[in-house]
Structures are given as C-alpha cells and as structure tokens.
Short mmCIF file of C-alpha atoms in Angstrom, two decimals:
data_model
loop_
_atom_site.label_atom_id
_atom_site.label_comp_id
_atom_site.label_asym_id
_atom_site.label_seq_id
_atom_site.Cartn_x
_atom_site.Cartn_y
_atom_site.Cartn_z
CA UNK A 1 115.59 -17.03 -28.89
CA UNK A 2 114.88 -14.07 -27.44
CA UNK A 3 113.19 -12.46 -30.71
CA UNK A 4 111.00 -15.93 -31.08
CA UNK A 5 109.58 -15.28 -27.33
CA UNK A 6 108.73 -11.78 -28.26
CA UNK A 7 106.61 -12.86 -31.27
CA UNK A 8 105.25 -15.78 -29.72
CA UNK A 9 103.91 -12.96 -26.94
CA UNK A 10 102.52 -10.96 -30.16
CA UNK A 11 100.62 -14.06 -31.29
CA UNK A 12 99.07 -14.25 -27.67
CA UNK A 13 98.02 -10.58 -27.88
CA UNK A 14 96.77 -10.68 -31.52
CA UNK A 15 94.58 -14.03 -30.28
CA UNK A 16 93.32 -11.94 -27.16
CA UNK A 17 92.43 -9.08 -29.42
CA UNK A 18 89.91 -11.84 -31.19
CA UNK A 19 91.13 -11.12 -34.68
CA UNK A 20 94.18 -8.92 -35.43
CA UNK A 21 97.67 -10.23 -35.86
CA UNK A 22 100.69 -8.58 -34.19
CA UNK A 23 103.58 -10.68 -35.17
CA UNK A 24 104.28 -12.66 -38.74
CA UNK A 25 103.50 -16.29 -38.26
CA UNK A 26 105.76 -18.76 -36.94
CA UNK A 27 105.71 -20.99 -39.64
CA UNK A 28 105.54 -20.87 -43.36
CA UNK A 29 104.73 -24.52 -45.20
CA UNK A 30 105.16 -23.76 -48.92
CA UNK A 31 104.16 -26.35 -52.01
CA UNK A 32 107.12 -25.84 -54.25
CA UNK A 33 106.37 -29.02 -56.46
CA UNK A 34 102.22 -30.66 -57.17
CA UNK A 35 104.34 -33.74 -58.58
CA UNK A 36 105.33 -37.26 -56.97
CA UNK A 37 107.36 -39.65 -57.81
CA UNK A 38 105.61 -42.19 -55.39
CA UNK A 39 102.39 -43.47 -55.02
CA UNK A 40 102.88 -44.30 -51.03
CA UNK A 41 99.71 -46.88 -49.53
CA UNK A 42 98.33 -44.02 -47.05
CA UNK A 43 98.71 -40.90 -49.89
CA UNK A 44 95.61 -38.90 -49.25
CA UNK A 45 96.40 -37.70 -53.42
CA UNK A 46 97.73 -41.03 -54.69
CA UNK A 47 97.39 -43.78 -52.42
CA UNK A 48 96.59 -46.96 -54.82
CA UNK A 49 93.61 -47.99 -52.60
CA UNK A 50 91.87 -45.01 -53.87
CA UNK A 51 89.05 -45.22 -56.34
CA UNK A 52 89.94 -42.00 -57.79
CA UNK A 53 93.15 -40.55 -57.19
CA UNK A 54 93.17 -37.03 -56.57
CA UNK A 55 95.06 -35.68 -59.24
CA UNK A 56 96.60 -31.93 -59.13
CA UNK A 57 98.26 -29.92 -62.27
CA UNK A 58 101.75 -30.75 -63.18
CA UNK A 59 103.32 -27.29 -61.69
CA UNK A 60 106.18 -26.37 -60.18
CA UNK A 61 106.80 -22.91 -58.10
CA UNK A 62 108.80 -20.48 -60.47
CA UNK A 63 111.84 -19.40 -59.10
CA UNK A 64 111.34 -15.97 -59.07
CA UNK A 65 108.12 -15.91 -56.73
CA UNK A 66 110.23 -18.34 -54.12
CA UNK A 67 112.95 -15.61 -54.09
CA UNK A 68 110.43 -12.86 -54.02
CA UNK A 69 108.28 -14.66 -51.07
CA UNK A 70 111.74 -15.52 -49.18
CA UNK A 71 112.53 -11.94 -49.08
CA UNK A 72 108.86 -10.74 -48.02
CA UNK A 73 109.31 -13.96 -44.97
CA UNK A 74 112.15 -12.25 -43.97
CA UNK A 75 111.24 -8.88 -43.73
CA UNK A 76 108.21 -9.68 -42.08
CA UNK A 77 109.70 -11.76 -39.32
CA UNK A 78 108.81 -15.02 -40.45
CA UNK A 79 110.57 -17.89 -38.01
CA UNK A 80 110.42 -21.20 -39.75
CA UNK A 81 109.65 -22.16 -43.48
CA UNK A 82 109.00 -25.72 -44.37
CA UNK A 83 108.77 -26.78 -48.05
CA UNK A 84 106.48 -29.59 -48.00
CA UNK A 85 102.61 -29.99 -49.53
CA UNK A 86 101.28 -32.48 -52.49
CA UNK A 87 104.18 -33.26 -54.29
CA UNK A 88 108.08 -34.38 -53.63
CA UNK A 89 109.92 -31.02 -53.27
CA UNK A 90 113.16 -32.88 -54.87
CA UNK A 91 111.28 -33.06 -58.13
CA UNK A 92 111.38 -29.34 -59.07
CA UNK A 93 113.55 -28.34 -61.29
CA UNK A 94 115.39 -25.57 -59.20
CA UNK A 95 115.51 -27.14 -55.76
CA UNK A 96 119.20 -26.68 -54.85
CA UNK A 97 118.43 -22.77 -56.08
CA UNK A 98 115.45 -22.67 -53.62
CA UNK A 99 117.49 -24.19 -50.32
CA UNK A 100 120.34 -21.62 -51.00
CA UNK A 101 117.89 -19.10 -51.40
CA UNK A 102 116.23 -20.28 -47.49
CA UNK A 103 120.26 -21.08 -46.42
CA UNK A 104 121.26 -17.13 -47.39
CA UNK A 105 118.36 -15.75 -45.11
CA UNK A 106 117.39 -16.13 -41.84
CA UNK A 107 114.31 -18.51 -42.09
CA UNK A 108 115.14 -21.94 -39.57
CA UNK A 109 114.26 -24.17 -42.76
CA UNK A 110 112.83 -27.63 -43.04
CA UNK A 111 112.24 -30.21 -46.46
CA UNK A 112 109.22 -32.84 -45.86
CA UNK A 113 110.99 -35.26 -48.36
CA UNK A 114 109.95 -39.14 -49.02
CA UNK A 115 114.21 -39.07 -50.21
CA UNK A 116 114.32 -40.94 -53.35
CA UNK A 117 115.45 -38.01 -55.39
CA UNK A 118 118.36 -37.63 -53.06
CA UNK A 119 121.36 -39.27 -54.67
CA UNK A 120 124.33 -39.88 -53.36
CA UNK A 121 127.48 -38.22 -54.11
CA UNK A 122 126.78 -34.61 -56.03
CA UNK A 123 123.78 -34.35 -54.65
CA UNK A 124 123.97 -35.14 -50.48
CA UNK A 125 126.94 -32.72 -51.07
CA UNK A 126 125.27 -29.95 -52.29
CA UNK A 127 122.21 -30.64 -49.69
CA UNK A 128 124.52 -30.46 -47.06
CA UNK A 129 126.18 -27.06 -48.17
CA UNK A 130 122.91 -24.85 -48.90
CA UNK A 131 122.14 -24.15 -45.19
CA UNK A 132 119.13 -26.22 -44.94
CA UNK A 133 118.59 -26.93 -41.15
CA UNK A 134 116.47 -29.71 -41.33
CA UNK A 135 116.06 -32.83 -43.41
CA UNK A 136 112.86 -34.80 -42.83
CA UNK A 137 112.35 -38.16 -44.29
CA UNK A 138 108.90 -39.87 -44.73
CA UNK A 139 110.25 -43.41 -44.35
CA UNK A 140 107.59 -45.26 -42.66
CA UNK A 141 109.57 -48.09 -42.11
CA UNK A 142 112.92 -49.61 -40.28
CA UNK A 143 113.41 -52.71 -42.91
CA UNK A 144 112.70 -53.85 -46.61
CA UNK A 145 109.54 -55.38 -45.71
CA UNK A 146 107.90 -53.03 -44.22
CA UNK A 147 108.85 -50.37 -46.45
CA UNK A 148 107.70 -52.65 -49.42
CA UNK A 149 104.08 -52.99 -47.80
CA UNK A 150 104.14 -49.09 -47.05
CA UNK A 151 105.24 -48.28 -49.95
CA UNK A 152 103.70 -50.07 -52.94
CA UNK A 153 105.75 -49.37 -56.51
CA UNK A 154 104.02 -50.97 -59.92
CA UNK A 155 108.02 -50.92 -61.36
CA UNK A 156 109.47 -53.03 -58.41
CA UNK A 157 111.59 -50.69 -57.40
CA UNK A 158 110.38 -50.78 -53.94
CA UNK A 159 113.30 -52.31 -52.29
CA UNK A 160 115.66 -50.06 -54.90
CA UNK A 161 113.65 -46.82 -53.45
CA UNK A 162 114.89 -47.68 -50.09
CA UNK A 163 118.02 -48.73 -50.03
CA UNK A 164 119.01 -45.46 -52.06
CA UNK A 165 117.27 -43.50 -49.08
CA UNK A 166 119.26 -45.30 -46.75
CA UNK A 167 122.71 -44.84 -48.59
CA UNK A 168 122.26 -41.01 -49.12
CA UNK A 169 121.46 -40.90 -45.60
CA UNK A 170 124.35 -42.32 -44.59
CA UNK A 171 126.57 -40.92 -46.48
CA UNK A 172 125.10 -37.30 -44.59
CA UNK A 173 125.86 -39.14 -41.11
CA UNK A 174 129.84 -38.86 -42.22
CA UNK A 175 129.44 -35.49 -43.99
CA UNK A 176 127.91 -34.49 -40.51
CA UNK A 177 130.74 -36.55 -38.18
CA UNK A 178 133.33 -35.34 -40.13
CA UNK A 179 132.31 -31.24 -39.47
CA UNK A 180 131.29 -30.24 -42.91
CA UNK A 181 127.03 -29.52 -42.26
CA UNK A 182 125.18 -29.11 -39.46
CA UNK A 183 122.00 -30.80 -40.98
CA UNK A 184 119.39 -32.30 -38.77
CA UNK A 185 117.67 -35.58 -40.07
CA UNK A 186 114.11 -36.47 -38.77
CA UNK A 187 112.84 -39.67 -40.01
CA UNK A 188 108.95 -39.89 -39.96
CA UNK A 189 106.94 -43.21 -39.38
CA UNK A 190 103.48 -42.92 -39.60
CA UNK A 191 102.05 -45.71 -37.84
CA UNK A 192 99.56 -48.26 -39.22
CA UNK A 193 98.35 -51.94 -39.58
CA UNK A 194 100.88 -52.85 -42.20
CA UNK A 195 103.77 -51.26 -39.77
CA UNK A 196 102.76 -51.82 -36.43
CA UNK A 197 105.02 -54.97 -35.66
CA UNK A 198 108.26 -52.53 -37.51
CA UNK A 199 108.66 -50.28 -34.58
CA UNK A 200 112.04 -51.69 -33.05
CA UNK A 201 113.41 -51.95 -36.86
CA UNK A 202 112.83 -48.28 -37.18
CA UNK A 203 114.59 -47.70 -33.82
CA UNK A 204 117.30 -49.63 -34.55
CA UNK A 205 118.00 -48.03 -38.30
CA UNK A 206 117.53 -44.25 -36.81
CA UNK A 207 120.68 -45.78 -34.40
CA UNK A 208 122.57 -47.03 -37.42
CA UNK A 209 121.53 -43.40 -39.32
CA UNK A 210 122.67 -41.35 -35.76
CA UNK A 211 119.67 -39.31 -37.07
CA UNK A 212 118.62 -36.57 -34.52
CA UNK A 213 114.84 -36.91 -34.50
CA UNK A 214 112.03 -39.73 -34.78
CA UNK A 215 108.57 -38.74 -35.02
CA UNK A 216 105.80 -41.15 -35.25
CA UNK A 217 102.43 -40.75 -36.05
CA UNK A 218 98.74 -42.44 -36.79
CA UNK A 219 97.92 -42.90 -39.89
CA UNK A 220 94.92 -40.28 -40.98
CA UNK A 221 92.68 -42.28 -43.64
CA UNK A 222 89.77 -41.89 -45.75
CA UNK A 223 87.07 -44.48 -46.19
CA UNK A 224 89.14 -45.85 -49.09
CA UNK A 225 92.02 -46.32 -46.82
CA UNK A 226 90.42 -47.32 -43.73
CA UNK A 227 91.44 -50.65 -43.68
CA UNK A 228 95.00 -49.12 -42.51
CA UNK A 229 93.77 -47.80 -39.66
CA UNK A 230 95.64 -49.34 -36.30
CA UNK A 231 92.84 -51.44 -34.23
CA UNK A 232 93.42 -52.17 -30.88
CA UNK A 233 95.59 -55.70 -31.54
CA UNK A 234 98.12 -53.12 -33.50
CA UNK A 235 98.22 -51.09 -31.00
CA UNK A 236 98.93 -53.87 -28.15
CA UNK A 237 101.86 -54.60 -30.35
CA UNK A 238 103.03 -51.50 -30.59
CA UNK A 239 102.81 -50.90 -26.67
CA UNK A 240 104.91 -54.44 -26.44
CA UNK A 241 107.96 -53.01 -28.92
CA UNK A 242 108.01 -49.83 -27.74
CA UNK A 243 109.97 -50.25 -24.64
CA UNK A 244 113.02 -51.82 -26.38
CA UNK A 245 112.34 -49.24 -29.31
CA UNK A 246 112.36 -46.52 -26.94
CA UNK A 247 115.23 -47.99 -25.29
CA UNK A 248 117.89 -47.72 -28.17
CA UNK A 249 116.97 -44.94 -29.42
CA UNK A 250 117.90 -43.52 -25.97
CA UNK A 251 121.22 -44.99 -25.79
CA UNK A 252 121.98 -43.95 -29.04
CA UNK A 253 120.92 -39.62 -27.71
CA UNK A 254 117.79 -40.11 -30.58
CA UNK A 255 115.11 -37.32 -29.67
CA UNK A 256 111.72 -39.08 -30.35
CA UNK A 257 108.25 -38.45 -29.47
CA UNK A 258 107.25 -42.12 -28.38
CA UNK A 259 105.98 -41.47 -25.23
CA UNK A 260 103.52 -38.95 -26.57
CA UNK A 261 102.44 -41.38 -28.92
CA UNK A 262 101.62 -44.35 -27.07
CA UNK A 263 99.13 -41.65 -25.01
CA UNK A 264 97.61 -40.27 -28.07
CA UNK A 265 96.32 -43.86 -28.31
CA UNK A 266 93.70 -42.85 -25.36
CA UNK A 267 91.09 -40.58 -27.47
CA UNK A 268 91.96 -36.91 -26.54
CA UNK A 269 94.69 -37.50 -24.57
CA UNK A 270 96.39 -34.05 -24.34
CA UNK A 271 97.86 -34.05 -21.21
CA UNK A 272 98.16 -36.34 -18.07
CA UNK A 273 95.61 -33.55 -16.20
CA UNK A 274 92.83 -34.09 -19.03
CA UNK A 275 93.36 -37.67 -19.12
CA UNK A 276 92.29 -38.36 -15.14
CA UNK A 277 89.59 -35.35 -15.20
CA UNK A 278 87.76 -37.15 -18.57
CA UNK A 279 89.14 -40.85 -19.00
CA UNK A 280 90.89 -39.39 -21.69
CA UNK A 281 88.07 -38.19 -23.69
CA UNK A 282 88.77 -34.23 -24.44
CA UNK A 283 85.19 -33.65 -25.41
CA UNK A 284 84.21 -34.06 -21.54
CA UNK A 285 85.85 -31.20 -20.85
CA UNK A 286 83.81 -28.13 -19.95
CA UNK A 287 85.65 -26.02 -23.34
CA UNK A 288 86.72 -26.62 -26.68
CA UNK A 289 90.10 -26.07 -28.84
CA UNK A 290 89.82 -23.31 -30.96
CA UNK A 291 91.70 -23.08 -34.08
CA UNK A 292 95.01 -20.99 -33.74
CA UNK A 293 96.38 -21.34 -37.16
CA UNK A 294 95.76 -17.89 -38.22
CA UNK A 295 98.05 -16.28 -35.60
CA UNK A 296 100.77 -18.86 -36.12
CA UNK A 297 100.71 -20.50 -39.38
CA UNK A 298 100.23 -20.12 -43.47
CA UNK A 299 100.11 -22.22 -46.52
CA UNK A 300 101.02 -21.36 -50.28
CA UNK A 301 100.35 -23.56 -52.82
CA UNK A 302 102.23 -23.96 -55.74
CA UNK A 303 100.49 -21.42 -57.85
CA UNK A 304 100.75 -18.73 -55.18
CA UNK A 305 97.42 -19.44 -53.05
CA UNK A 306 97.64 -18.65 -49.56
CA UNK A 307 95.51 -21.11 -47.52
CA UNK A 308 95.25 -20.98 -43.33
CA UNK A 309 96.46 -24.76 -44.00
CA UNK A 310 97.19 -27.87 -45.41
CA UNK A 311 93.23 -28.97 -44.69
CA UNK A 312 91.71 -25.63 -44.98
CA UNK A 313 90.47 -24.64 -48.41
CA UNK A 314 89.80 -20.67 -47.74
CA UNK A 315 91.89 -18.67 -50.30
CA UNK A 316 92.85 -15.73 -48.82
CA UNK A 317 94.97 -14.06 -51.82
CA UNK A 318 98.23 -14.98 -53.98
CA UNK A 319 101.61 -13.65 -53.45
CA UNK A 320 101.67 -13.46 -57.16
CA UNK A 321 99.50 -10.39 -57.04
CA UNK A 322 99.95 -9.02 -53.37
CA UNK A 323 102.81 -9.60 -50.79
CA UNK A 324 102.23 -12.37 -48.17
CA UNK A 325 103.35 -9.15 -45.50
CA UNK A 326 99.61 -7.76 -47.26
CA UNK A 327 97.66 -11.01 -47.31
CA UNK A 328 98.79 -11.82 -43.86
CA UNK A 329 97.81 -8.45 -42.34
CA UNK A 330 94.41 -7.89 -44.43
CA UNK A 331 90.87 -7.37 -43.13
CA UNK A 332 90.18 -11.26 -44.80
CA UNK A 333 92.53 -12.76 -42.56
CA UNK A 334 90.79 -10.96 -39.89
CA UNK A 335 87.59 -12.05 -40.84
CA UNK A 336 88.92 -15.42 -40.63
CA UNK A 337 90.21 -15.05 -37.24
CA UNK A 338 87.55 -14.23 -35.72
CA UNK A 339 85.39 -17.08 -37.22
CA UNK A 340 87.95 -19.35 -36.00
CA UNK A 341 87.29 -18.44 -32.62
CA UNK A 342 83.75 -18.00 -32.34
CA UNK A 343 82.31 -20.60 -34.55
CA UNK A 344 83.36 -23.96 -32.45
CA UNK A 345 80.12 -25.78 -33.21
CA UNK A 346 80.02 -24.92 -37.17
CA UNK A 347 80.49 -28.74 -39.06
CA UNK A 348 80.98 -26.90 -42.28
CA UNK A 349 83.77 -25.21 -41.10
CA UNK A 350 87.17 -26.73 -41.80
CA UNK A 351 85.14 -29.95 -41.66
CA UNK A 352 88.21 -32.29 -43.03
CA UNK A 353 90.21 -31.12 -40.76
CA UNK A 354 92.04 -33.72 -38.83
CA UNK A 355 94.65 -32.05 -36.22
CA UNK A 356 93.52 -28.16 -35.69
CA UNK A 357 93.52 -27.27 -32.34
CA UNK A 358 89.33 -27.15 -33.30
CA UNK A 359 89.48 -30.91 -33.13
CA UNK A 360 88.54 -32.13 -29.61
CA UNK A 361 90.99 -35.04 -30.38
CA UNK A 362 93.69 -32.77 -31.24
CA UNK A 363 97.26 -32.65 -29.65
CA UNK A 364 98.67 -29.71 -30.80
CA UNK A 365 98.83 -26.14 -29.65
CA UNK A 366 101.27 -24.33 -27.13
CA UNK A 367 100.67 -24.38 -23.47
CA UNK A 368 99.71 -20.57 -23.50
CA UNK A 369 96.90 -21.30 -26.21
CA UNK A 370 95.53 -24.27 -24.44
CA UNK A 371 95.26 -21.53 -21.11
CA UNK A 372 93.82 -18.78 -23.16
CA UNK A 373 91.67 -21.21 -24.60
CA UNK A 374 89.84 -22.43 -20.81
CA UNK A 375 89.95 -19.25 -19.02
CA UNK A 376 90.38 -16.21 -21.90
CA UNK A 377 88.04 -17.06 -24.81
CA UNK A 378 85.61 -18.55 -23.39
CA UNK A 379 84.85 -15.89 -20.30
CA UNK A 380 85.88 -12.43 -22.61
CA UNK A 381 85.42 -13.36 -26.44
CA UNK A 382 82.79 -14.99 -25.96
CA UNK A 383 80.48 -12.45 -23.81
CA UNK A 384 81.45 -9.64 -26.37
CA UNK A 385 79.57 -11.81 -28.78
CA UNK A 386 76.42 -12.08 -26.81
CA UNK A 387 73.20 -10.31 -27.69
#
C-alpha cells in the first residue's frame, strides 16, 4: 500500500511538471487475443446491428513477448495489469501460461472475460491456481432472457453460453469457500434498453454466485447501435428496481457501484458538489477535465502497439522493438502529455473518446487529479503557455 501511495504521488508530480513521468503507470490493459467467440448486441467490433463489422487480424500475443513485457512491468513498477481489449482472452492458445506468468510476479492482475471458454472441471481448477486476482465477467444479464436478448448467437447456443458461465462460476464459489484460491469475481452489466427491467435478476444471481463485485454501466453506442441506448422510461425502471437490487446485494456483503450509477444518469454528475453548483451539467463549470491517461495508464495491442488507450489511436512504439520501460519514458510520450493538457478545446483530438477525464461527462479520475485539474492546470500550465 504504501509503495502504491508513493507512485500515485509521482504521477501527481510528473502531471504538475506538464509532461514528464516519474512513476510507471498504474495500470497496464494488454490485448492478448483480436479473436471472439461472441458476437454480443452492443460489440463496438461485432455487434450484429452493425452494417460493417469491424473486423481485426486473427492474432494472438506470442508467448515470448507476454513473458518479456511481464518482466519489463515488473521492473518498472507497474501496479495492475488487466488482459482485456478486442478479443476473448480465453481464446489464445497459451492462456493458462500467460496467468502463471502474471500469478509468479507481482502485477495485482485482472481477465475482462465474457466466460464461455471457461469450463468446468480442468479448467476453473487451473484458473483458480495461477494467481490471478481478479476474474471479471461481462454477463450483462441476471436470467436466460435477458442474456438471450444481450447476447444474440446465430447457433442457438445462447441459453447453452450461459448456463456454462454460470456453472463454472459456481463451481469457483466452492473452490473459494472451501480455502483453495483467493479469486475475486466481478460480474459486469452494462445497462441498456433490452436489460433495463433485469436489474434485481442480476442482484439476485451475484447473491447465488457470492461474487465480490458488481459493476454496472451505460451502454456506449454508435449510430448503428443507438437504438440500445437507455431513454428516460428505462431509466425510471431502473430507479424503481434498484432499491430491492441494491438491497440484496447488501445483505449478501456484494460491493457494487449502484449508487454511482443511478447519479451518472444526471449528465456530468461527478460529484454531489458539481451536481448543486451546475444542475448536474459538468460543462457549467468554470474548467475542464483534462486527460490523465498518460501518467497513469497504457495499452498494447496484440501485435505489440502501445496506445495511451483503448479509444486513442496514437502509436507510440512496440515492445517488440523497444522496452515498454523506453516507450513509456520517451520524449513521444512527452509530447503527448503535454498535448493532453493543453489542447482541451481540440475536436480532433481523441475525438471517439467516450470516458477520458477530457470528456466533460466523464466520471473518472482520482480526487487529487480532479483538484489539480481546478486550481493547478488551469492557473500554472496554462500561463506558461501564454504569449
């Protein structure tokens, strides 16, 4: 704990200095797999309401470069490394290899997994012994039906898809009560139209689960998928369920972010301050959010591309060719830093992205950025860039 409040204090003073880096960055979201097995209704790749689907070479991160990287993430002081991106992780070929490569070091380590691939037996057995710390499911759903509608499958295996999800699953909540892994499992829901009346289901299945996490979320769309949007009838519902959702998955000791949720439905709502000073419109404030990823957060793609993030296309080298210690350090990365804190009105910029801390609507970012952001940019960056 005490080595993850020093760095965090690093990433302050590299985002005072305007452009430098101090520290490594928090977190490390790696594509080990462009494949899926799924072609789930709100996909931004493969969603079937889209005209064209967005289709990405069949590759799969060699081993080698994982074990290579995992070494450079912990010399550098990397905290957290999540394996998650445009494919299902469980499809490459060497997964097991890659979480007991994570589970040897010291990286707090996370799989964004839709679970299909998991099977039961062999499999949750081996999950649970490579030292992965967290498990997180993309269910988007609490019953049959609403996984069906979520979940579209030309084969019919639909209903098949999730009740194998829900059997490996359980079979981790007894490898967990009876002592033999400490795994966490977070089960995502991200909210829309087609799910809005599921909320208590998914309450009540994280209780039957004992998972340790739910996370919801608003569905992002395209113009394609706008039609799953929530509008405000969805949302009424989901205000009237989420009482009694909120309810059992309190008895039952589930941490969940429902609360947080239901205010994100009031645009910009970061905070209960900035909701009474602007009706819950962020953009009324007097400042904007400034984008903080490149002091606490990296992306590599599957063919060794390191990206600021999931929504930011900028390739800022390969750790095929140069170390990520070297990328992460270089004077590109500066470069980028300090565009991401002086350019707030620039559309072009990062223009599909849809939760940087850039975003007026955005609820992310620490505490400490938020106060650097009002009273340290604004007054001291700022002026050093006026003529």
């Amino acid at each position: 704990m005490q080595k993850t409040r020093f760095q965090r204090a690093l990433s302050y003073a590299g985002a005072m200095s305007g452009s430098r880096a101090f520290s490594a960055p928090f977190l490390v979201q790696i594509d080990v797999e462009n494949m899926c097995n799924l072609s789930c209704i709100a996909c931004w790749s493969n969603s079937p309401l889209l005209k064209e689907k967005r289709r990405h070479d069949s590759l799969s991160m060699d081993l080698g470069t994982f074990q290579s990287l995992s070494r450079d993430m912990g010399k550098m002081g990397v905290t957290r490394v999540e394996l998650a991106g445009l494919g299902e992780p469980f499809l490459h070929p060497d997964i097991y290899e890659i979480l007991e490569c994570i589970g040897r070091s010291a990286l707090y380590s996370t799989v964004v997994t839709n679970g299909t691939r998991i099977r039961t037996g062999s499999d949750v057995q081996r999950l649970c012994a490579s030292g992965l710390n967290e498990l997180q499911v993309s269910l988007w759903a609490g019953s049959e039906g609403a996984y069906v509608k979520t979940h579209p499958s030309p084969d019919g295996r639909s209903l098949e898809n999730f009740a194998r999800i829900v059997e490996a699953l359980h079979e981790v909540r007894i490898e967990k009560r009876h002592g033999r892994t400490k795994l966490k499992i977070n089960l995502v829901n991200i909210m829309m139209k087609l799910n809005a009346d599921d909320i208590v289901n998914m309450a009540e299945l994280a209780t039957v689960l004992n998972v340790d996490k739910v996370i919801f979320r608003e569905v992002s769309v395209f113009t394609e998928t706008k039609q799953l949007s929530l509008e405000d009838n969805d949302k009424r519902i989901i205000r009237e369920c989420a009482g009694k959702a909120e309810a059992i998955m309190e008895r039952a000791g589930i941490v969940n972010n429902l609360e947080a949720f239901l205010r994100s439905f009031r645009p910009g709502a970061e905070s209960k301050d900035d909701e009474e000073k602007t009706n819950g419109n962020l953009s009324d404030l007097p400042y904007k959010r400034r984008c903080m990823v490149g002091w606490n957060l990296c992306r590599i793609a599957v063919d060794g591309n390191v990206t600021p993030c999931c929504h930011c296309g900028f390739n800022m080298g390969n750790v095929k060719k140069a170390s990520l210690h070297d990328i992460w350090y270089s004077e590109k990365y500066d470069a980028l830093r300090r565009h991401m804190l002086a350019d707030l009105d620039d559309s072009s910029f990062c223009e599909a992205c849809v939760r940087s801390c850039a975003e007026p609507k955005n609820l992310r970012g620490s505490a400490v950025y938020r106060f650097l952001d009002k009273y340290y940019f604004t007054r001291y960056i700022d002026k050093r860039r006026r003529p």
